[in-house]
Short mmCIF file of C-alpha atoms in Angstrom, two decimals:
data_model
loop_
_atom_site.label_atom_id
_atom_site.label_comp_id
_atom_site.label_asym_id
_atom_site.label_seq_id
_atom_site.Cartn_x
_atom_site.Cartn_y
_atom_site.Cartn_z
CA MET A 38 74.31 123.13 107.86
CA GLU A 39 71.04 124.43 106.50
CA GLY A 40 67.85 122.43 106.91
CA GLY A 41 66.28 120.34 104.14
CA ALA A 42 64.41 122.05 101.37
CA GLU A 43 61.05 121.38 102.97
CA GLY A 44 62.20 121.17 106.58
CA ASP A 45 60.85 117.61 106.74
CA GLY A 46 63.77 116.08 108.59
CA ASN A 47 65.49 114.82 105.46
CA SER A 48 68.47 117.05 106.20
CA LYS A 49 69.52 114.60 108.93
CA ILE A 50 70.10 111.89 106.33
CA LYS A 51 73.83 111.64 105.70
CA LEU A 52 74.80 111.21 102.06
CA VAL A 53 78.43 110.64 101.15
CA VAL A 54 79.50 110.97 97.50
CA VAL A 55 82.95 109.58 96.65
CA GLY A 56 84.36 111.10 93.46
CA GLY A 57 83.88 114.60 92.05
CA GLY A 58 83.77 113.84 88.33
CA VAL A 59 80.75 114.25 86.04
CA ALA A 60 78.36 111.96 87.93
CA GLY A 61 79.55 112.75 91.46
CA ALA A 62 79.55 116.52 90.99
CA PHE A 63 76.03 116.70 89.54
CA LEU A 64 74.63 114.28 92.08
CA ALA A 65 76.12 116.16 95.05
CA LYS A 66 74.82 119.45 93.65
CA GLU A 67 71.29 118.07 93.20
CA MET A 68 71.19 116.54 96.71
CA GLN A 69 72.85 119.30 98.76
CA PHE A 70 69.58 120.80 100.03
CA VAL A 71 67.86 117.43 100.49
CA ALA A 72 70.43 115.67 102.69
CA ASP A 73 73.60 116.42 104.63
CA VAL A 74 76.02 115.94 101.73
CA VAL A 75 79.74 115.21 101.99
CA LEU A 76 81.77 115.07 98.77
CA ILE A 77 85.10 113.22 99.01
CA ASP A 78 87.45 113.93 96.11
CA PRO A 79 91.27 114.04 95.90
CA LYS A 80 91.12 117.33 93.99
CA GLU A 81 89.52 120.65 94.90
CA TYR A 82 87.80 121.11 91.53
CA TYR A 83 85.50 119.50 88.99
CA GLU A 84 87.05 119.20 85.55
CA ILE A 85 84.78 119.09 82.51
CA PRO A 86 86.42 116.03 80.92
CA TRP A 87 85.39 116.64 77.33
CA ALA A 88 87.22 120.00 77.42
CA GLU A 89 90.57 118.50 78.40
CA LEU A 90 92.05 118.06 74.92
CA ARG A 91 91.11 121.57 73.74
CA SER A 92 92.75 122.86 76.92
CA MET A 93 96.02 121.21 75.89
CA VAL A 94 96.24 123.38 72.79
CA GLU A 95 94.44 126.41 74.26
CA PRO A 96 95.11 126.62 78.03
CA SER A 97 92.84 129.68 78.46
CA PHE A 98 89.90 127.34 77.76
CA THR A 99 90.45 125.87 81.24
CA LYS A 100 89.34 129.06 82.99
CA ARG A 101 85.75 127.92 82.43
CA SER A 102 86.23 124.14 82.42
CA LEU A 103 87.97 123.74 85.79
CA ILE A 104 85.41 124.57 88.48
CA LYS A 105 86.14 124.56 92.20
CA HIS A 106 83.78 122.24 94.04
CA MET A 107 82.95 125.04 96.49
CA ASP A 108 81.62 127.19 93.64
CA TYR A 109 78.63 124.93 92.99
CA LEU A 110 78.39 123.11 96.34
CA THR A 111 77.23 125.92 98.60
CA ASN A 112 75.50 123.67 101.16
CA ALA A 113 77.76 120.63 101.40
CA ARG A 114 80.98 119.60 103.09
CA ILE A 115 83.96 118.96 100.79
CA ILE A 116 86.81 116.69 101.87
CA THR A 117 89.83 117.01 99.60
CA SER A 118 91.34 113.56 100.03
CA SER A 119 91.17 110.08 98.51
CA ALA A 120 88.81 107.42 99.84
CA VAL A 121 90.86 104.37 100.85
CA SER A 122 88.17 101.95 102.08
CA ILE A 123 84.59 101.61 103.26
CA THR A 124 82.89 99.73 106.08
CA GLU A 125 79.16 99.03 106.49
CA ASN A 126 78.48 102.68 107.32
CA GLN A 127 81.68 104.70 106.97
CA VAL A 128 84.08 105.89 104.28
CA LEU A 129 87.74 106.07 105.34
CA THR A 130 90.04 108.62 103.71
CA ALA A 131 93.79 108.82 103.13
CA ASP A 132 93.94 111.73 105.61
CA GLY A 133 92.46 109.59 108.39
CA ASP A 134 88.86 110.85 108.28
CA SER A 135 86.00 108.40 108.95
CA VAL A 136 82.81 109.74 107.38
CA THR A 137 79.53 108.13 108.41
CA PHE A 138 76.78 107.65 105.83
CA ASP A 139 73.15 106.61 105.59
CA TYR A 140 73.46 106.60 101.80
CA LEU A 141 76.63 106.28 99.78
CA VAL A 142 77.25 106.98 96.10
CA ILE A 143 80.47 105.72 94.51
CA ALA A 144 81.54 107.76 91.48
CA THR A 145 85.28 107.19 91.24
CA GLY A 146 85.33 106.65 87.45
CA HIS A 147 88.66 105.59 86.02
CA ALA A 148 91.99 105.62 87.85
CA TYR A 149 93.44 108.93 86.75
CA SER A 150 95.96 111.08 88.54
CA THR A 151 95.46 114.84 88.39
CA PRO A 152 96.87 117.58 90.65
CA ARG A 153 95.03 118.42 93.88
CA SER A 154 94.84 122.16 93.24
CA ARG A 155 93.14 123.96 90.35
CA ASP A 156 96.20 126.21 89.87
CA SER A 157 98.49 123.17 89.43
CA ARG A 158 96.11 121.71 86.85
CA LEU A 159 96.08 125.04 84.96
CA GLU A 160 99.88 124.94 85.01
CA GLN A 161 99.86 121.40 83.62
CA PHE A 162 97.80 122.53 80.64
CA GLU A 163 100.20 125.45 80.07
CA GLN A 164 103.12 122.99 80.01
CA ASP A 165 101.34 120.66 77.57
CA SER A 166 100.52 123.61 75.35
CA GLN A 167 104.16 124.78 75.33
CA LYS A 168 105.31 121.21 74.61
CA ILE A 169 103.04 121.05 71.54
CA LYS A 170 103.89 124.58 70.42
CA SER A 171 107.65 124.04 70.56
CA SER A 172 107.56 120.65 68.76
CA LYS A 173 107.68 120.12 65.01
CA SER A 174 106.40 116.55 65.37
CA VAL A 175 104.10 114.86 67.91
CA LEU A 176 103.53 111.16 68.61
CA ILE A 177 100.18 110.10 70.08
CA VAL A 178 100.09 106.62 71.59
CA GLY A 179 96.51 105.31 71.41
CA GLY A 180 93.80 105.73 68.78
CA GLY A 181 90.74 105.66 71.01
CA PRO A 182 88.57 108.75 71.64
CA THR A 183 91.27 110.66 73.56
CA GLY A 184 94.02 110.06 71.03
CA VAL A 185 91.76 110.88 68.08
CA GLU A 186 90.45 114.12 69.61
CA LEU A 187 93.95 115.26 70.62
CA ALA A 188 95.28 114.53 67.11
CA GLY A 189 92.35 116.51 65.68
CA GLU A 190 93.02 119.50 67.93
CA ILE A 191 96.74 119.60 67.00
CA ALA A 192 96.20 118.95 63.27
CA VAL A 193 93.66 121.80 62.99
CA ASP A 194 95.49 124.36 65.15
CA TYR A 195 98.99 123.48 63.91
CA PRO A 196 98.65 122.10 60.35
CA GLU A 197 102.41 122.45 59.83
CA LYS A 198 103.23 119.90 62.58
CA LYS A 199 103.74 116.22 61.82
CA VAL A 200 101.30 114.16 63.91
CA THR A 201 101.53 110.37 64.19
CA ILE A 202 99.04 108.05 65.94
CA VAL A 203 100.14 104.54 66.93
CA HIS A 204 97.21 102.31 67.86
CA LYS A 205 97.31 98.68 68.96
CA GLY A 206 93.91 97.80 67.44
CA PRO A 207 92.94 97.08 63.83
CA ARG A 208 91.06 100.38 63.50
CA LEU A 209 90.64 103.72 65.23
CA LEU A 210 87.76 104.20 67.68
CA GLU A 211 87.00 100.53 68.24
CA PHE A 212 84.25 101.42 70.71
CA ILE A 213 81.97 102.65 67.93
CA GLY A 214 81.03 101.35 64.47
CA ASP A 215 83.23 100.64 61.45
CA LYS A 216 81.68 103.42 59.42
CA ALA A 217 82.56 106.17 61.93
CA ALA A 218 86.08 104.74 62.31
CA LYS A 219 86.63 104.68 58.53
CA LYS A 220 85.39 108.27 58.11
CA THR A 221 87.71 109.36 60.95
CA LEU A 222 90.72 107.62 59.36
CA ASP A 223 89.98 109.34 56.03
CA TRP A 224 89.72 112.70 57.84
CA MET A 225 93.08 112.09 59.56
CA LYS A 226 94.72 111.28 56.23
CA SER A 227 93.27 114.46 54.72
CA LYS A 228 95.00 116.40 57.51
CA LYS A 229 98.30 114.53 56.89
CA VAL A 230 98.10 112.69 60.23
CA GLU A 231 99.94 109.36 59.94
CA VAL A 232 98.05 106.46 61.51
CA LEU A 233 99.86 103.18 62.32
CA LEU A 234 97.43 100.40 63.27
CA ASN A 235 98.04 97.01 64.95
CA GLN A 236 101.17 98.38 66.59
CA THR A 237 102.27 99.46 70.04
CA VAL A 238 105.09 101.54 71.46
CA ASP A 239 107.06 100.20 74.42
CA LEU A 240 106.59 103.09 76.82
CA ASN A 241 109.36 101.83 79.12
CA SER A 242 111.94 102.19 76.37
CA ILE A 243 110.95 105.75 75.51
CA SER A 244 113.51 108.47 75.97
CA GLU A 245 112.14 111.76 74.74
CA GLY A 246 115.64 113.17 74.61
CA ASP A 247 116.64 111.48 71.35
CA GLY A 248 113.15 111.74 69.85
CA VAL A 249 113.17 108.26 68.31
CA TYR A 250 110.43 105.75 69.12
CA MET A 251 110.30 102.12 68.00
CA THR A 252 106.98 100.36 67.38
CA SER A 253 106.25 96.68 67.97
CA ALA A 254 106.43 96.17 64.17
CA GLY A 255 109.96 97.57 64.13
CA GLU A 256 109.00 100.94 62.61
CA LYS A 257 111.00 103.95 63.74
CA ILE A 258 109.10 107.15 64.47
CA THR A 259 110.85 110.45 64.96
CA ALA A 260 108.94 112.91 67.16
CA ASP A 261 109.87 115.84 69.37
CA CYS A 262 107.35 114.85 72.04
CA HIS A 263 104.70 112.24 72.82
CA PHE A 264 101.37 111.91 74.63
CA VAL A 265 100.02 108.64 76.00
CA CYS A 266 96.26 108.31 75.35
CA VAL A 267 95.48 104.72 76.31
CA GLY A 268 92.56 103.48 78.40
CA LYS A 269 92.76 103.54 82.18
CA PRO A 270 91.44 100.92 84.64
CA PRO A 271 88.32 101.62 86.74
CA GLY A 272 88.99 103.61 89.92
CA SER A 273 88.08 100.71 92.19
CA SER A 274 91.39 99.51 93.66
CA TRP A 275 90.42 101.14 97.00
CA LEU A 276 87.40 98.79 97.21
CA GLN A 277 89.29 95.54 96.71
CA GLU A 278 89.76 94.89 100.45
CA SER A 279 86.50 96.54 101.54
CA VAL A 280 83.00 95.24 102.33
CA LEU A 281 82.23 95.64 98.61
CA LYS A 282 85.06 93.41 97.36
CA ASP A 283 82.59 90.75 96.21
CA CYS A 284 80.60 93.33 94.24
CA LEU A 285 83.40 93.94 91.73
CA ASN A 286 83.44 92.06 88.42
CA LYS A 287 86.60 90.71 86.79
CA ASN A 288 87.18 94.08 85.08
CA GLY A 289 87.12 95.92 88.41
CA GLN A 290 83.70 97.48 87.80
CA LEU A 291 80.96 97.60 90.43
CA ILE A 292 78.03 95.33 89.68
CA VAL A 293 74.80 97.33 89.89
CA ASP A 294 71.10 96.50 89.62
CA GLU A 295 68.54 98.24 87.40
CA TYR A 296 68.22 101.06 89.96
CA LEU A 297 72.03 101.58 89.95
CA ARG A 298 72.36 100.18 93.47
CA VAL A 299 75.45 98.12 94.17
CA ARG A 300 74.52 94.44 94.12
CA GLY A 301 73.00 93.32 97.41
CA ARG A 302 72.97 96.81 98.94
CA SER A 303 69.90 98.94 99.48
CA ASN A 304 71.69 102.19 100.44
CA ILE A 305 74.83 102.15 98.26
CA PHE A 306 74.67 103.33 94.64
CA ALA A 307 77.33 103.52 91.93
CA VAL A 308 77.29 105.88 88.94
CA GLY A 309 79.39 106.62 85.88
CA ASP A 310 82.38 104.77 84.49
CA ILE A 311 82.88 102.55 87.55
CA THR A 312 79.64 100.63 86.95
CA ASP A 313 79.22 97.44 84.93
CA VAL A 314 76.35 98.96 82.90
CA PRO A 315 76.91 97.58 79.35
CA GLU A 316 77.31 100.84 77.42
CA ILE A 317 80.06 103.16 76.22
CA LYS A 318 81.63 104.99 79.16
CA GLN A 319 80.84 108.64 78.41
CA GLY A 320 80.28 111.80 80.39
CA PHE A 321 76.72 112.49 79.26
CA LEU A 322 75.72 108.95 80.30
CA ALA A 323 77.38 109.38 83.71
CA ASN A 324 75.16 112.43 84.07
CA LYS A 325 72.09 110.33 83.22
CA HIS A 326 73.11 107.81 85.90
CA ALA A 327 73.34 110.64 88.41
CA MET A 328 69.82 111.88 87.59
CA VAL A 329 68.31 108.40 88.04
CA VAL A 330 70.04 107.97 91.41
CA VAL A 331 68.96 111.44 92.58
CA LYS A 332 65.37 110.50 91.79
CA ASN A 333 65.68 107.14 93.56
CA MET A 334 67.34 108.49 96.69
CA LYS A 335 64.70 111.19 97.05
CA MET A 336 61.99 108.50 96.76
CA LEU A 337 63.70 106.21 99.29
CA MET A 338 64.17 109.08 101.74
CA LYS A 339 60.43 109.65 101.60
CA GLY A 340 59.85 105.96 102.35
CA ALA A 341 58.64 105.08 98.84
CA ASP A 342 58.16 101.49 97.82
CA GLU A 343 60.85 99.88 95.65
CA SER A 344 58.35 99.40 92.83
CA LYS A 345 58.24 103.22 92.44
CA LEU A 346 61.98 103.54 91.79
CA ALA A 347 63.28 104.69 88.39
CA LYS A 348 65.09 102.06 86.33
CA TYR A 349 68.18 102.85 84.28
CA LYS A 350 68.23 101.46 80.77
CA ALA A 351 71.64 101.08 79.10
CA SER A 352 72.08 103.41 76.13
CA SER A 353 72.88 102.28 72.60
CA ALA A 354 76.24 103.16 71.09
CA MET A 355 76.11 106.88 70.37
CA ALA A 356 79.02 109.30 70.33
CA ILE A 357 80.19 112.66 69.05
CA LEU A 358 83.97 113.13 68.82
CA THR A 359 85.46 116.49 67.98
CA LEU A 360 87.91 116.83 65.11
CA GLY A 361 89.37 120.22 65.89
CA ARG A 362 87.36 123.40 66.35
CA LYS A 363 84.70 123.10 63.67
CA GLU A 364 84.27 119.46 62.69
CA ALA A 365 83.26 116.25 64.42
CA VAL A 366 82.39 112.64 63.74
CA ALA A 367 79.06 111.47 65.13
CA GLN A 368 77.50 108.06 65.47
CA LEU A 369 73.81 108.73 66.11
CA PRO A 370 70.65 106.59 65.99
CA ILE A 371 69.89 108.17 62.60
CA GLY A 372 73.30 107.28 61.14
CA THR A 373 76.97 108.28 61.00
CA MET A 374 78.08 111.79 60.03
CA ILE A 375 81.37 113.65 59.79
CA GLY A 376 82.18 117.29 59.16
CA TRP A 377 80.83 120.70 60.16
CA LEU A 378 77.23 119.59 60.85
CA PRO A 379 77.99 117.35 63.86
CA GLY A 380 80.70 119.90 64.66
CA LEU A 381 77.99 122.52 65.23
CA LEU A 382 76.64 120.38 68.06
CA LYS A 383 79.85 120.11 70.07
CA SER A 384 83.12 121.33 68.63
CA LYS A 385 83.07 125.10 69.25
CA ASP A 386 82.28 125.28 72.96
CA LEU A 387 82.45 121.53 73.83
CA PHE A 388 79.24 121.88 75.89
CA VAL A 389 81.18 123.88 78.50
CA GLY A 390 78.56 126.66 78.74
CA LYS A 391 75.77 124.12 79.01
CA THR A 392 77.63 122.17 81.73
CA ARG A 393 78.35 125.31 83.76
CA LYS A 394 74.67 126.30 83.57
CA ALA A 395 73.64 122.84 84.80
CA LEU A 396 75.89 123.41 87.84
CA GLY A 397 74.11 126.70 88.50
CA LEU A 398 76.98 128.90 87.27
CA ASN A 399 77.20 131.59 84.59
CA SER A 400 77.83 130.01 81.23
#
């Protein structure tokens, strides 16, 4: 492996990053010439998460949003496997590797199963796209950000299809304010999307063959296919029997200090959705976590005093959710907006070009 950027011996410091999502990918990229970096991820690629729902209606979009780790990590070792436990100074993988670290960053986000290879993931999007294309009616279970954005993509691209959202809560998008949720519900109605609130669908009783779904309120929904868009637990089950088991809160999130270090640990950091930072779990915030930790690890590697470390301040509730290709709903510090104006910010390219550039790739 190449020496450190300044040849000052830092290259001997072993940094292991577990998880190749938003935070893990950017952090590994930023640190690859500063330390000996090992990225452990069960898949061979980084997926731009906010492009996923567009990819389900337009699979060609994935050509730019699924990026092999090796394309942006030119000076790091990549282990394509799952981490199964950690000790005081090693990460153990499902394939039997033991990887020693001086510094460790945990970035395993939410528990989410995706194929190991990029080609298989591309194929998955093709299948989803065909499923939507060949259906006259689609049921979406869950009215959080994923369900809302998927409904928006389908309603705009296929206005002739009947789309139904079933959501267990009293309103859509419960993670942001009432105003944004109300505007989104009105938008859905204007696109003839049916929204059933305070109801659930028993997923165990679903048989897609007959196309009939029963809600908890006894309503029958007829749909040719369905997509489940409900929240997933933090990706921390692998830590429950490890040396960090006492650092998990009751929700399965890692408890971190103001420097994003895992509680009681000076050389283990956590970033992104797996942390207990009290803010909305979003990709752009995971990226902010990564930048703070990069700064702090560089300082610590130079022997800086703790008082010099950068502190992370939880962000206020801010979000932009796409509603198809041109519109979006945005909750910003200046207020709540819906329509083409917030859509200009995100909806056309979904920040894919910007994200690729940040990874050092052509936009």
